[in-house]
mmCIF file of C-alpha atoms and ligand atoms in Angstrom:
data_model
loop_
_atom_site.group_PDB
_atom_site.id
_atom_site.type_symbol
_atom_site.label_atom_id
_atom_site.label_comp_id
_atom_site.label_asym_id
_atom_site.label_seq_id
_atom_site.Cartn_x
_atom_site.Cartn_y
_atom_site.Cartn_z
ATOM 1 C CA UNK A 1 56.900 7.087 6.718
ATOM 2 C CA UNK A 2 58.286 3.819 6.352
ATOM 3 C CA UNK A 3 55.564 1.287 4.870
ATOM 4 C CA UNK A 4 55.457 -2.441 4.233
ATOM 5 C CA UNK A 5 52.467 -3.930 1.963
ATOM 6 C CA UNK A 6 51.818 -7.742 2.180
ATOM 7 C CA UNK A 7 50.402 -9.663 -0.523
ATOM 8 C CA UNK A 8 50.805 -7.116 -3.377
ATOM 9 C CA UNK A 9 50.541 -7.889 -7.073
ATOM 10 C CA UNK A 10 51.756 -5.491 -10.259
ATOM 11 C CA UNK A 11 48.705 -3.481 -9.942
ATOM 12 C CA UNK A 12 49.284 -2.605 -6.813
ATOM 13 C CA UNK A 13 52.689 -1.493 -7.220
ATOM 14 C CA UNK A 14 51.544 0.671 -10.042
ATOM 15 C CA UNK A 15 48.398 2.279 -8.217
ATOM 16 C CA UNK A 16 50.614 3.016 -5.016
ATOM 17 C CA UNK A 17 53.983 4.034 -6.990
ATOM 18 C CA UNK A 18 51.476 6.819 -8.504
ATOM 19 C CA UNK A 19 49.527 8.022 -6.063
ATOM 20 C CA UNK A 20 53.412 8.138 -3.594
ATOM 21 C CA UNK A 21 54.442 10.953 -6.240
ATOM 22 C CA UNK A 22 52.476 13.434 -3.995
ATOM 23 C CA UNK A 23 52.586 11.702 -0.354
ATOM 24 C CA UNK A 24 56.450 10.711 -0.605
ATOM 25 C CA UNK A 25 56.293 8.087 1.457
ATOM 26 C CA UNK A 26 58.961 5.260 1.400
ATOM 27 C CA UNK A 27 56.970 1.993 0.218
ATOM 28 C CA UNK A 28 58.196 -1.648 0.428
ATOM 29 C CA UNK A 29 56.369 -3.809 -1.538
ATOM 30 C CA UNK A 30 55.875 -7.880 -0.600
ATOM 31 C CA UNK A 31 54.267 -10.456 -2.333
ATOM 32 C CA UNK A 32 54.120 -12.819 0.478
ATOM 33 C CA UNK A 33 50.843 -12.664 2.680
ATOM 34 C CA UNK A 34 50.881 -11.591 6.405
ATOM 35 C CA UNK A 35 51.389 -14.245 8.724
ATOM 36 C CA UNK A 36 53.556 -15.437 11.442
ATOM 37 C CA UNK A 37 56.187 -16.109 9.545
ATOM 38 C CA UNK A 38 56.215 -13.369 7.252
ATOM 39 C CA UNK A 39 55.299 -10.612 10.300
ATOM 40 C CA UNK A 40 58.926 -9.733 11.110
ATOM 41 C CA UNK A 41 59.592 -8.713 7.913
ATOM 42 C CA UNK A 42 57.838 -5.052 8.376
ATOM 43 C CA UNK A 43 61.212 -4.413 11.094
ATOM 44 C CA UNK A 44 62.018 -1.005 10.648
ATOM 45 C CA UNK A 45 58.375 0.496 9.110
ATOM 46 C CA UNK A 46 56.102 1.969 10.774
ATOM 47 C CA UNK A 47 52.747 1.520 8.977
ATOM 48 C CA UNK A 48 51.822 -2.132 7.364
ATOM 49 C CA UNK A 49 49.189 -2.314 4.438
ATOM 50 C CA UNK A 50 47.697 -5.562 4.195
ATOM 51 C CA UNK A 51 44.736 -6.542 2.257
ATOM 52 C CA UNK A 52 40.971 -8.723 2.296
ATOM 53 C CA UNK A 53 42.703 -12.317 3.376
ATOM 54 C CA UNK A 54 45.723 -10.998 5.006
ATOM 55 C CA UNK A 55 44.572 -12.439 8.674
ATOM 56 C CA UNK A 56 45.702 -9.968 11.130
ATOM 57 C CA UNK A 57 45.206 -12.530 14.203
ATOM 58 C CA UNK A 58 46.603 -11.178 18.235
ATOM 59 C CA UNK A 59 49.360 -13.551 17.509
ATOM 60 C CA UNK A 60 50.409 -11.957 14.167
ATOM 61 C CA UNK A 61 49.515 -8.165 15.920
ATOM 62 C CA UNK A 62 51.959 -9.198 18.701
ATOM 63 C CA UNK A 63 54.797 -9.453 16.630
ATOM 64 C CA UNK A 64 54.018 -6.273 14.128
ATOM 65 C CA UNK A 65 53.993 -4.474 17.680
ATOM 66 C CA UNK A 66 57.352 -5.974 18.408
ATOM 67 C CA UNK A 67 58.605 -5.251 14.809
ATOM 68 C CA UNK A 68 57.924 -1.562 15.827
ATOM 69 C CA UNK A 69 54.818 -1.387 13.671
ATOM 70 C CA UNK A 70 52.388 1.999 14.824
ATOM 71 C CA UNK A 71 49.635 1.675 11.950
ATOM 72 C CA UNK A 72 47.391 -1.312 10.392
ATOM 73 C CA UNK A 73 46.227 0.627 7.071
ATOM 74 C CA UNK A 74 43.942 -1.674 5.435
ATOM 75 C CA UNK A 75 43.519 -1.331 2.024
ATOM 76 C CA UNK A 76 40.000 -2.353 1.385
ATOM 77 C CA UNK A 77 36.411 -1.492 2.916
ATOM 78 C CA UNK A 78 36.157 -4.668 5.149
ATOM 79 C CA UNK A 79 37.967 -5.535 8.585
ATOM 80 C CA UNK A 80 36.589 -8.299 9.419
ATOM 81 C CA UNK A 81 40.269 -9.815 9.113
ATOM 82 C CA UNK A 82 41.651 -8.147 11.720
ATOM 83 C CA UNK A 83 41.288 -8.803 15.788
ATOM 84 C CA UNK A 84 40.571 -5.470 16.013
ATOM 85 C CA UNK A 85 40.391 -6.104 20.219
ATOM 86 C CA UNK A 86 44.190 -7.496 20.188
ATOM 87 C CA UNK A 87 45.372 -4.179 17.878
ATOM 88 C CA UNK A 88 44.155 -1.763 20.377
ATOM 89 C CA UNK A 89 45.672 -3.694 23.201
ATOM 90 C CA UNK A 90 49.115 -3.698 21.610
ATOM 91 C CA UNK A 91 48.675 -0.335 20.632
ATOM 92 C CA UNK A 92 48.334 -0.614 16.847
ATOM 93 C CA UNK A 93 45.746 2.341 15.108
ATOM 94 C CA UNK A 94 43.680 0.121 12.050
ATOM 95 C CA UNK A 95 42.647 2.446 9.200
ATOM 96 C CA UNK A 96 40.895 1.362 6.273
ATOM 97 C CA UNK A 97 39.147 2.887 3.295
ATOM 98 C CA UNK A 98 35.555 2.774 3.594
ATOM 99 C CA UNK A 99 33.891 3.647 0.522
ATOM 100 C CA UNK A 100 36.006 3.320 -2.821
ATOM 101 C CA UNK A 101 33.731 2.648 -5.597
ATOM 102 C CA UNK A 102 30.414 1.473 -4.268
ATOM 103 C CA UNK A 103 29.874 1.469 -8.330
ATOM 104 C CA UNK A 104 32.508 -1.222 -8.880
ATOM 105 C CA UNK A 105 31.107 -3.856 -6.486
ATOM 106 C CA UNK A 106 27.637 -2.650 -7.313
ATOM 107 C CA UNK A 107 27.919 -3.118 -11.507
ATOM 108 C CA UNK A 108 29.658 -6.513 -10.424
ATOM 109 C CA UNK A 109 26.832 -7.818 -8.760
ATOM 110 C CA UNK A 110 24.469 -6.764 -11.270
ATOM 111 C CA UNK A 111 26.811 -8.697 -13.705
ATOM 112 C CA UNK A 112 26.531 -11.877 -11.351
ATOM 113 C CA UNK A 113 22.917 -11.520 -11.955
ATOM 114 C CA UNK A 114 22.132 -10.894 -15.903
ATOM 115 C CA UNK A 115 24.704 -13.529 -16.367
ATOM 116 C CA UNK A 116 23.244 -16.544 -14.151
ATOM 117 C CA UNK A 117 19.528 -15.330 -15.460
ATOM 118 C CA UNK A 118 20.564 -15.000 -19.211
ATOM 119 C CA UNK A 119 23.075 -17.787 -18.560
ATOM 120 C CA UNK A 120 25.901 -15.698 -20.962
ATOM 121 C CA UNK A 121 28.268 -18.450 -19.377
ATOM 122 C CA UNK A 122 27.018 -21.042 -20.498
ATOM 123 C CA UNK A 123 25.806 -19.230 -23.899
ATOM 124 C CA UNK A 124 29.230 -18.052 -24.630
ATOM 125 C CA UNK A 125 30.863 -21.757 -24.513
ATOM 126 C CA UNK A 126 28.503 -23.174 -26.732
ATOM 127 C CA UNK A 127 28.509 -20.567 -29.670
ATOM 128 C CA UNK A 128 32.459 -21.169 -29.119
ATOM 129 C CA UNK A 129 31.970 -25.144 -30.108
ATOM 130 C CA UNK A 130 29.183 -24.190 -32.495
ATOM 131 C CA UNK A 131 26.547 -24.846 -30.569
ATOM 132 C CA UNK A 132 23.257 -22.751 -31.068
ATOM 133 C CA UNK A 133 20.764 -24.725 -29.401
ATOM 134 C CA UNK A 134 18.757 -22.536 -26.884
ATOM 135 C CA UNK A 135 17.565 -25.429 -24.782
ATOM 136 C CA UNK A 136 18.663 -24.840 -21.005
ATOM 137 C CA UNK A 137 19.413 -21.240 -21.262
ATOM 138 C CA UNK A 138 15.802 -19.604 -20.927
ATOM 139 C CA UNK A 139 15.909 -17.020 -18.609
ATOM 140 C CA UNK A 140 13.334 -14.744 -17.146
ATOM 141 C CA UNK A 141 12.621 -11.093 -17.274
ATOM 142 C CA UNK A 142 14.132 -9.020 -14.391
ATOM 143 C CA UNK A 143 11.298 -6.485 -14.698
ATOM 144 C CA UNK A 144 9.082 -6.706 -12.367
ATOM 145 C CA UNK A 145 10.753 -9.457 -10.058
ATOM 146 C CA UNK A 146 11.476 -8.832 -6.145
ATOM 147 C CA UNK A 147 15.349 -8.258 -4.896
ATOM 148 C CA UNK A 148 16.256 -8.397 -1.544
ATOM 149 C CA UNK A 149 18.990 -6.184 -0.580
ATOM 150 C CA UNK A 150 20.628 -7.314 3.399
ATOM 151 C CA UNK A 151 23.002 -4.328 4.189
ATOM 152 C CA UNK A 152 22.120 -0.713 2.488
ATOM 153 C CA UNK A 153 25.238 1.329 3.352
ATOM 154 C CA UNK A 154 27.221 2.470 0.145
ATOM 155 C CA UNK A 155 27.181 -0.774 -1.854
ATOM 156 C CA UNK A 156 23.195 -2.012 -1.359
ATOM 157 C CA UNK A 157 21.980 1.641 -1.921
ATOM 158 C CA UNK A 158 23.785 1.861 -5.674
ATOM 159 C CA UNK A 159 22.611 -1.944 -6.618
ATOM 160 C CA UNK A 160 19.145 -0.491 -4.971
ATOM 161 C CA UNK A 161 19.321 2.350 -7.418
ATOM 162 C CA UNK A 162 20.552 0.307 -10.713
ATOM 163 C CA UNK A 163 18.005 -2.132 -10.292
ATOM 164 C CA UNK A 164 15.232 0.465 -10.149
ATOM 165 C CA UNK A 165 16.622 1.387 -13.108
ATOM 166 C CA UNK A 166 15.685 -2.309 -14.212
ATOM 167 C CA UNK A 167 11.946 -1.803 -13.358
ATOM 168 C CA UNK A 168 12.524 -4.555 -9.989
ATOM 169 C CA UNK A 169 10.626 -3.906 -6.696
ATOM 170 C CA UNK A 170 13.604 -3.738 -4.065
ATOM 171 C CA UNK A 171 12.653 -4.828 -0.434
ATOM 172 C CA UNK A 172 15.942 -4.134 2.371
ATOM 173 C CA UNK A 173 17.120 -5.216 5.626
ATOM 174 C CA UNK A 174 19.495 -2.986 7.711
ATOM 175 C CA UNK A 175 19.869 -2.411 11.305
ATOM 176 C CA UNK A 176 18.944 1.648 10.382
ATOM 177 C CA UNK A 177 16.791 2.402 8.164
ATOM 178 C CA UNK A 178 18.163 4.794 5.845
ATOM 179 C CA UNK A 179 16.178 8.125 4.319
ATOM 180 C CA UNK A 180 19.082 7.755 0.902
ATOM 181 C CA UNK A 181 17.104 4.472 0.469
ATOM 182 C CA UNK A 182 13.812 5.014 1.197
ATOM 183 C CA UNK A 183 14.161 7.876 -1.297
ATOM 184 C CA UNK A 184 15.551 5.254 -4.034
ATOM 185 C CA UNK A 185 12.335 3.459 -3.646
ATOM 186 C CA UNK A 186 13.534 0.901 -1.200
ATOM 187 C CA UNK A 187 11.045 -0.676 0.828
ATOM 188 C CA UNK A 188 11.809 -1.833 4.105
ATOM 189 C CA UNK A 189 10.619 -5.197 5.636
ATOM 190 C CA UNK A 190 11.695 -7.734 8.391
ATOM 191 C CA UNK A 191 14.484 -10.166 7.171
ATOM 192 C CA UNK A 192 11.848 -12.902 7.362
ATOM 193 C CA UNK A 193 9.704 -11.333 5.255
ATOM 194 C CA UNK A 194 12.375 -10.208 2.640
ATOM 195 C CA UNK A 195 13.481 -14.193 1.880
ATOM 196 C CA UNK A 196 9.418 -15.079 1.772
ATOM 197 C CA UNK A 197 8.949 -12.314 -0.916
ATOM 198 C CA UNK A 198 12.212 -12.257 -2.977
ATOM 199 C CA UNK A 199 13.063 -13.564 -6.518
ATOM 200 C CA UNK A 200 16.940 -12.627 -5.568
ATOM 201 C CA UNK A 201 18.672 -12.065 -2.327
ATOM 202 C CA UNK A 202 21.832 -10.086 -2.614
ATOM 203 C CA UNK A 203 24.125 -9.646 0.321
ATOM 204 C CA UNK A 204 25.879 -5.963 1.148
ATOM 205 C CA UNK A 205 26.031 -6.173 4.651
ATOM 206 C CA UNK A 206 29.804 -6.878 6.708
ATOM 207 C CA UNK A 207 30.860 -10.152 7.838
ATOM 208 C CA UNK A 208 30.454 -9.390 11.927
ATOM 209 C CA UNK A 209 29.474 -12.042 14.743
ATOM 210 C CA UNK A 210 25.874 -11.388 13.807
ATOM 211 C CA UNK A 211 25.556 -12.131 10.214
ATOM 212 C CA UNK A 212 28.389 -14.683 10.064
ATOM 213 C CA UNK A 213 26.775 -17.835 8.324
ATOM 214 C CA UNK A 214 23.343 -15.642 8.265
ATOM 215 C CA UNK A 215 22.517 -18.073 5.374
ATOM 216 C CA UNK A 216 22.239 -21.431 6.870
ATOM 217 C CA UNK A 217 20.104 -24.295 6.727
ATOM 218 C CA UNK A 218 17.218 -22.195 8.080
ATOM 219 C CA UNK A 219 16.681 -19.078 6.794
ATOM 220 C CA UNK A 220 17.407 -20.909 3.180
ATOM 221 C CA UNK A 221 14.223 -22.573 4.179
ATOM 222 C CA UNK A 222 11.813 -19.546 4.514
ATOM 223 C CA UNK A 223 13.269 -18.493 0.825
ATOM 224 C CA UNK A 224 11.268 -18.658 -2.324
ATOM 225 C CA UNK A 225 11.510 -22.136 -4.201
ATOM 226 C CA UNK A 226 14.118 -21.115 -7.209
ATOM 227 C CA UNK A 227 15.372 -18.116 -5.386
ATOM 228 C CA UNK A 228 18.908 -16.441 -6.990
ATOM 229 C CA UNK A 229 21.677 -15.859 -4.350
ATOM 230 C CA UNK A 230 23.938 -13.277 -4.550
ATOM 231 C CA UNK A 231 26.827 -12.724 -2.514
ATOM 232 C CA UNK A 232 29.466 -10.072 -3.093
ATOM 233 C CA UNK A 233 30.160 -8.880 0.503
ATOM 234 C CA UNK A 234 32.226 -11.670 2.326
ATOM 235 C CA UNK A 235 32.561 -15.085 2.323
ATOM 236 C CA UNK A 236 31.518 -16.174 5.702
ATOM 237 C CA UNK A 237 27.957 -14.680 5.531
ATOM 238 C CA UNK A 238 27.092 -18.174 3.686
ATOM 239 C CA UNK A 239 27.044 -21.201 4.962
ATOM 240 C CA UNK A 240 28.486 -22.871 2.060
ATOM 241 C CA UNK A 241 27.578 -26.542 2.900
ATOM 242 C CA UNK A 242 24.148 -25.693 3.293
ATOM 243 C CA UNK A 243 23.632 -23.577 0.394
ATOM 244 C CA UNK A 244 25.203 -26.839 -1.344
ATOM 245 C CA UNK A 245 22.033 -28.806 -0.123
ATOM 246 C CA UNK A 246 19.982 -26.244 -1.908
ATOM 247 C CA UNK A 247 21.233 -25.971 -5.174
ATOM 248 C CA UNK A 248 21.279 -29.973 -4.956
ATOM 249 C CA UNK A 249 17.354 -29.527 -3.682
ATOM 250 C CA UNK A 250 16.799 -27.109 -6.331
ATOM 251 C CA UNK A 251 15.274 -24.854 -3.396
ATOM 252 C CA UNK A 252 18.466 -22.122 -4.676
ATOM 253 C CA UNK A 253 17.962 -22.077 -8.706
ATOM 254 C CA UNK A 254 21.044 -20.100 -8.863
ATOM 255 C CA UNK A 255 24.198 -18.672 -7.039
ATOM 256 C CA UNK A 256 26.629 -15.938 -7.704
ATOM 257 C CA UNK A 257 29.318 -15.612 -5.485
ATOM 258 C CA UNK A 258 32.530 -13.473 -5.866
ATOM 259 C CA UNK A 259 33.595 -14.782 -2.127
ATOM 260 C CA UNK A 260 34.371 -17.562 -0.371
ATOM 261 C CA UNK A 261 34.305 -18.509 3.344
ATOM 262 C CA UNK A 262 37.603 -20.390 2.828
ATOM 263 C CA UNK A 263 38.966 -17.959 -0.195
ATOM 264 C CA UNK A 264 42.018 -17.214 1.550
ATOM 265 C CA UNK A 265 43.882 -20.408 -0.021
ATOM 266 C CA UNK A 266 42.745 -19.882 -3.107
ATOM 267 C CA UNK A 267 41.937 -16.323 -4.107
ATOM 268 C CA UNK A 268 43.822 -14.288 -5.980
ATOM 269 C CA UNK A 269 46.934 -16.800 -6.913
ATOM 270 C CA UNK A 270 47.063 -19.312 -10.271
ATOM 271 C CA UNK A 271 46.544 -22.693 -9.652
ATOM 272 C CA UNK A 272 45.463 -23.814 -12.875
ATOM 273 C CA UNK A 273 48.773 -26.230 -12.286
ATOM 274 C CA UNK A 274 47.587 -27.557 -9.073
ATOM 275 C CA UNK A 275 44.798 -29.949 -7.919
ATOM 276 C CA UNK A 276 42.827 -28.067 -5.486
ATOM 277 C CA UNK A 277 42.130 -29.955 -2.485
ATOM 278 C CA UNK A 278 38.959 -27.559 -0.890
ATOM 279 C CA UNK A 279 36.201 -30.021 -1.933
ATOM 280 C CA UNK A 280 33.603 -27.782 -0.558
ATOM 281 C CA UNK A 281 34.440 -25.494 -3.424
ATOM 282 C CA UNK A 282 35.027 -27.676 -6.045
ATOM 283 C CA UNK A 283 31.411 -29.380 -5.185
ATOM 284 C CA UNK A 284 30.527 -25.463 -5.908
ATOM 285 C CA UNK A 285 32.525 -25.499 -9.334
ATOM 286 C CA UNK A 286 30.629 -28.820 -10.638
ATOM 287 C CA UNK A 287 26.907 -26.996 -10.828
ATOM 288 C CA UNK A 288 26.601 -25.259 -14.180
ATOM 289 C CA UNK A 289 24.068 -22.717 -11.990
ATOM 290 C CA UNK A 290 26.579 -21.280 -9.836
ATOM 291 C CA UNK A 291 28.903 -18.559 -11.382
ATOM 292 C CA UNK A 292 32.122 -17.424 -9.089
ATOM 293 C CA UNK A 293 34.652 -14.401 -9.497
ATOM 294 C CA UNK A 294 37.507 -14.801 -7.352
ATOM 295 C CA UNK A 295 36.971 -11.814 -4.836
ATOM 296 C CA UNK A 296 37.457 -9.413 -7.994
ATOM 297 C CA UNK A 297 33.843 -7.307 -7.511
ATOM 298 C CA UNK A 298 36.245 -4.166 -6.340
ATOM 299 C CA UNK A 299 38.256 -4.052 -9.442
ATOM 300 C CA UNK A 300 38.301 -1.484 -11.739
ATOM 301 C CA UNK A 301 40.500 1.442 -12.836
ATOM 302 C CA UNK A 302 38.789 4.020 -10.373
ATOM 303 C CA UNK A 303 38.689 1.774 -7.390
ATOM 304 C CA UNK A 304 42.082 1.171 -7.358
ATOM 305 C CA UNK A 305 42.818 4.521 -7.823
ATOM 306 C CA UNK A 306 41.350 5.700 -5.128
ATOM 307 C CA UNK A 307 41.854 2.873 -2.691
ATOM 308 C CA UNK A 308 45.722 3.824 -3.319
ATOM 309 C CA UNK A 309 45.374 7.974 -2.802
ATOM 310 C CA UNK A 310 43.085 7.049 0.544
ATOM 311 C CA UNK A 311 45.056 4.352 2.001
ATOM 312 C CA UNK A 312 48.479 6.856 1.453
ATOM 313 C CA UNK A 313 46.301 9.712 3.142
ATOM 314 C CA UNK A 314 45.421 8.022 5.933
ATOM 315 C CA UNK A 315 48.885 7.063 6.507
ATOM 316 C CA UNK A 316 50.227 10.726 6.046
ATOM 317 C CA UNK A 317 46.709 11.886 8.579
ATOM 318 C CA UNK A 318 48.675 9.484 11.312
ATOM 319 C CA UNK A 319 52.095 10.641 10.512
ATOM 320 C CA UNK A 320 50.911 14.457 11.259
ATOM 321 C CA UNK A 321 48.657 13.226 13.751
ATOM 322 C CA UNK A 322 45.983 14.273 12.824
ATOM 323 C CA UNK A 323 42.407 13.085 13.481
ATOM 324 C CA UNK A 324 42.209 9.604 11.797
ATOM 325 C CA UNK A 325 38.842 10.394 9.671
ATOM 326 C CA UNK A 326 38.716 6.241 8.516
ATOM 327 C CA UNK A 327 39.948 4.766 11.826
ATOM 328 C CA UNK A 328 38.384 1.403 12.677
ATOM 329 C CA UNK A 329 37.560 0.676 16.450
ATOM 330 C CA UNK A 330 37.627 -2.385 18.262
ATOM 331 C CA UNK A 331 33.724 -1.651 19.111
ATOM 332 C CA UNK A 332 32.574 -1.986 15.306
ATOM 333 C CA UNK A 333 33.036 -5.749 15.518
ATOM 334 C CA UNK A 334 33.735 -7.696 18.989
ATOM 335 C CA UNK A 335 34.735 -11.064 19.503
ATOM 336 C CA UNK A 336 36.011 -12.049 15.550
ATOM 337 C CA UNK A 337 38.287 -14.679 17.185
ATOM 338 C CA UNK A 338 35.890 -17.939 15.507
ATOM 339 C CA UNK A 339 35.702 -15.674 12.018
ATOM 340 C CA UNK A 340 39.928 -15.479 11.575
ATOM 341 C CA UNK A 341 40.352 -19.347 11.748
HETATM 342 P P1 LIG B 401 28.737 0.013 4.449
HETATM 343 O O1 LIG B 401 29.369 0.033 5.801
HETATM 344 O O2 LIG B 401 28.533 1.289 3.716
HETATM 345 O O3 LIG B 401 27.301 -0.717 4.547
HETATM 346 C C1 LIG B 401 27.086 -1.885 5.266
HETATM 347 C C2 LIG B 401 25.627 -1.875 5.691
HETATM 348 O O4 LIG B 401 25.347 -3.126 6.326
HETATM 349 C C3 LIG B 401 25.322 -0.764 6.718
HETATM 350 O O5 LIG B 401 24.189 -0.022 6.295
HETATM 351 C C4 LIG B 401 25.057 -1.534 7.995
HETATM 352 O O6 LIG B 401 24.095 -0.911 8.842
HETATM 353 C C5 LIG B 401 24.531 -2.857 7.450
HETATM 354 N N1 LIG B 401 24.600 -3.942 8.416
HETATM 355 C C6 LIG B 401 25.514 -4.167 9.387
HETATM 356 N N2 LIG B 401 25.192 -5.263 10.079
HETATM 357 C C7 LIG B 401 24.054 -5.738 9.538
HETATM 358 C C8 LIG B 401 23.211 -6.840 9.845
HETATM 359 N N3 LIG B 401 23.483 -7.662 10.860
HETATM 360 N N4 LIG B 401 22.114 -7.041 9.084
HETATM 361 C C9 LIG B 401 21.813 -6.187 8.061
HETATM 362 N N5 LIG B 401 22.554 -5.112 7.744
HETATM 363 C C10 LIG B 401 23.671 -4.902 8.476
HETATM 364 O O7 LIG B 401 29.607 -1.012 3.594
HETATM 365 P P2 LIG B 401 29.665 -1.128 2.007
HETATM 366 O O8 LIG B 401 30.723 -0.230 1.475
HETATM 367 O O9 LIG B 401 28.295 -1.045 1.448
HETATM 368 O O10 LIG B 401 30.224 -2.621 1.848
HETATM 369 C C11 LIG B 401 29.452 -3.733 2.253
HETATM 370 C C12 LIG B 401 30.349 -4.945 2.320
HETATM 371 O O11 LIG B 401 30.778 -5.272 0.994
HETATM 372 C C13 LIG B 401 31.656 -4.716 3.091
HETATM 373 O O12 LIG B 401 31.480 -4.963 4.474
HETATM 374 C C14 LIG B 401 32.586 -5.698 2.472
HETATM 375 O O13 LIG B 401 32.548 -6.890 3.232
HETATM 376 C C15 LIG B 401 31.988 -5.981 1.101
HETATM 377 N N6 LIG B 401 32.861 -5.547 -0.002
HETATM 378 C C16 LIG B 401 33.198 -6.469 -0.944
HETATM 379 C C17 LIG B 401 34.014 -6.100 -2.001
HETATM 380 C C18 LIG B 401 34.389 -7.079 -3.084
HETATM 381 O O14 LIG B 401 35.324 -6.818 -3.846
HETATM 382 N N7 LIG B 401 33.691 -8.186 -3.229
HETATM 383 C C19 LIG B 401 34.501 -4.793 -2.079
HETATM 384 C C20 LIG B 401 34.117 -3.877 -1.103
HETATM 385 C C21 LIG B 401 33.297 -4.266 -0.059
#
């Protein structure tokens, strides 16, 4: 089958090129992103890959549709980019890959968290300038402290596990209750409860309707003074202006975020020659208590590996027809419209 990939960079190539030796399909590869411009230029394939900030608006499904385009295959867990309503009314089947590494995004939020406690940023610039004062960078033991997971599919059930492993109690919030993590030792409790009792909130649940901007102005205020914020799920889930107002309050002690609400401009390109103009995120940038990764919590080795022999499966499962087993619906998320903008 003929497939075009948006936004790709040399790792993808590689990944993809490798994991085509078995499925011998013929792959195009872009670096542009998807977008209205750039949407004509699948023509001729039949499947399009497009990744996290590719924003797969009606508009931009209209014209893959006219391009002759059968098959969204996302390559990535999430799909909250796409208008999943406007793909099934112009007749385009979204796959994506559900569960690649839970590991990789898991170990990256731990790392999110050891380094804002231990403060290893900041630690590792001073030693640099010769600098071994210890002043500022006390941190405090994990053992023993209270982490609240929101979302235990794949991703909050591993950082559940590794931070047993640590010695932390783990409260969760889900909309099911899972047996998996009640067996890891996860205790279940009302969201309200979970940001009264918790040293550090991590976020694994998707961005949807319902827990887009989840952390706003209010439910920052029923959090622990000096809480730790992590988010490594999607941008959106924050309310980034308010969280501002409490890391400048000092009600948030610290915040590790590998996403942004407004990433898509920035993510994943070099600007280092630019002046970025977001000054929402470079208000972010000026606190020497918030640590951000640019949307990078799903890369390693076996990820990628595996996002590329799953996304290239699911492809060849639509070319045979066969039962799509990672087929996203327009039910799991209605009404994205106000997340895409
Ligand atoms: P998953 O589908 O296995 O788990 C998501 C969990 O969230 C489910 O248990 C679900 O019931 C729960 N949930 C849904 N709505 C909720 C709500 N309103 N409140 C509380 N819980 C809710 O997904 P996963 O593989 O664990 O991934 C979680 C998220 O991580 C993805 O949606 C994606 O946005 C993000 N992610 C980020 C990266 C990265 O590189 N930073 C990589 C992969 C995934």
């Amino acid at each position: 089958m003929k497939v075009t990939f948006y936004n790709t960079k040399p790792y993808d190539k590689q990944f993809f090129t490798e994991a085509n030796q078995v499925q011998g399909h013929q792959l195009r590869f872009l670096e542009v992103p998807l977008n209205e411009n750039t949407a004509i230029l699948a023509k001729g394939a039949t499947a399009v890959c497009v990744f996290v900030n590719d924003k797969v608006s009606a508009s931009i499904l209209r014209h893959l549709a006219e391009a002759g385009v059968k098959l969204l295959a996302l390559r990535c867990a999430g799909y909250n980019n796409v208008d999943m309503a406007a793909a099934a009314q112009v007749g385009i089947k979204v796959v994506r890959v559900p569960d690649y590494s839970p590991y990789a995004v898991a170990e990256h939020t731990l790392a999110l968290i050891l380094t804002l406690n231990r403060k290893i940023h900041r630690a590792y610039n001073r030693v640099r300038e010769g600098n071994f004062a210890l002043t500022g960078l006390m941190g405090f033991d994990l053992h023993g402290k209270t982490v609240g997971l929101i979302g235990l599919g794949n991703i909050g059930l591993v950082t559940a596990r590794i931070l047993k492993g640590f010695g932390c109690r783990v409260l969760g919030y889900d909309l099911y209750n899972s047996p998996e993590a009640a067996d890891a030792g996860v205790e279940f409790v009302a969201l309200e409860e979970l940001y009264a009792q918790s040293d550090i909130i991590s976020l694994h649940c998707p961005l949807t309707p319902q827990t887009f901007h989840l952390i706003n102005e209010e439910s920052i205020a029923q959090m622990k003074d000096g809480v730790m914020l992590i988010n490594t799920s999607r941008g959106a889930i924050i309310n980034t202006q308010a969280v501002t107002r409490g890391l400048k309050s000092g009600k948030i002690k610290s915040l590790g975020i590998d996403v942004y609400e407004d990433e898509g401009d920035l993510f994943y390109e070099d600007l280092s020659g630019r002046v970025i103009q977001d000054d929402v995120f470079m208000r972010l940038l000026s606190f020497n208590n918030v640590l951000i990764t640019g949307h990078q919590a799903f890369f390693t080795e076996e990820a990628l590996y595996t996002i590329a022999q799953v996304t290239l499966k699911n492809i060849t499962g639509f070319e045979q027809g066969q039962p799509l087993r990672n087929e996203v619906f327009p039910s799991f998320l209605p009404n994205v419209e106000n997340m895409l903008n």
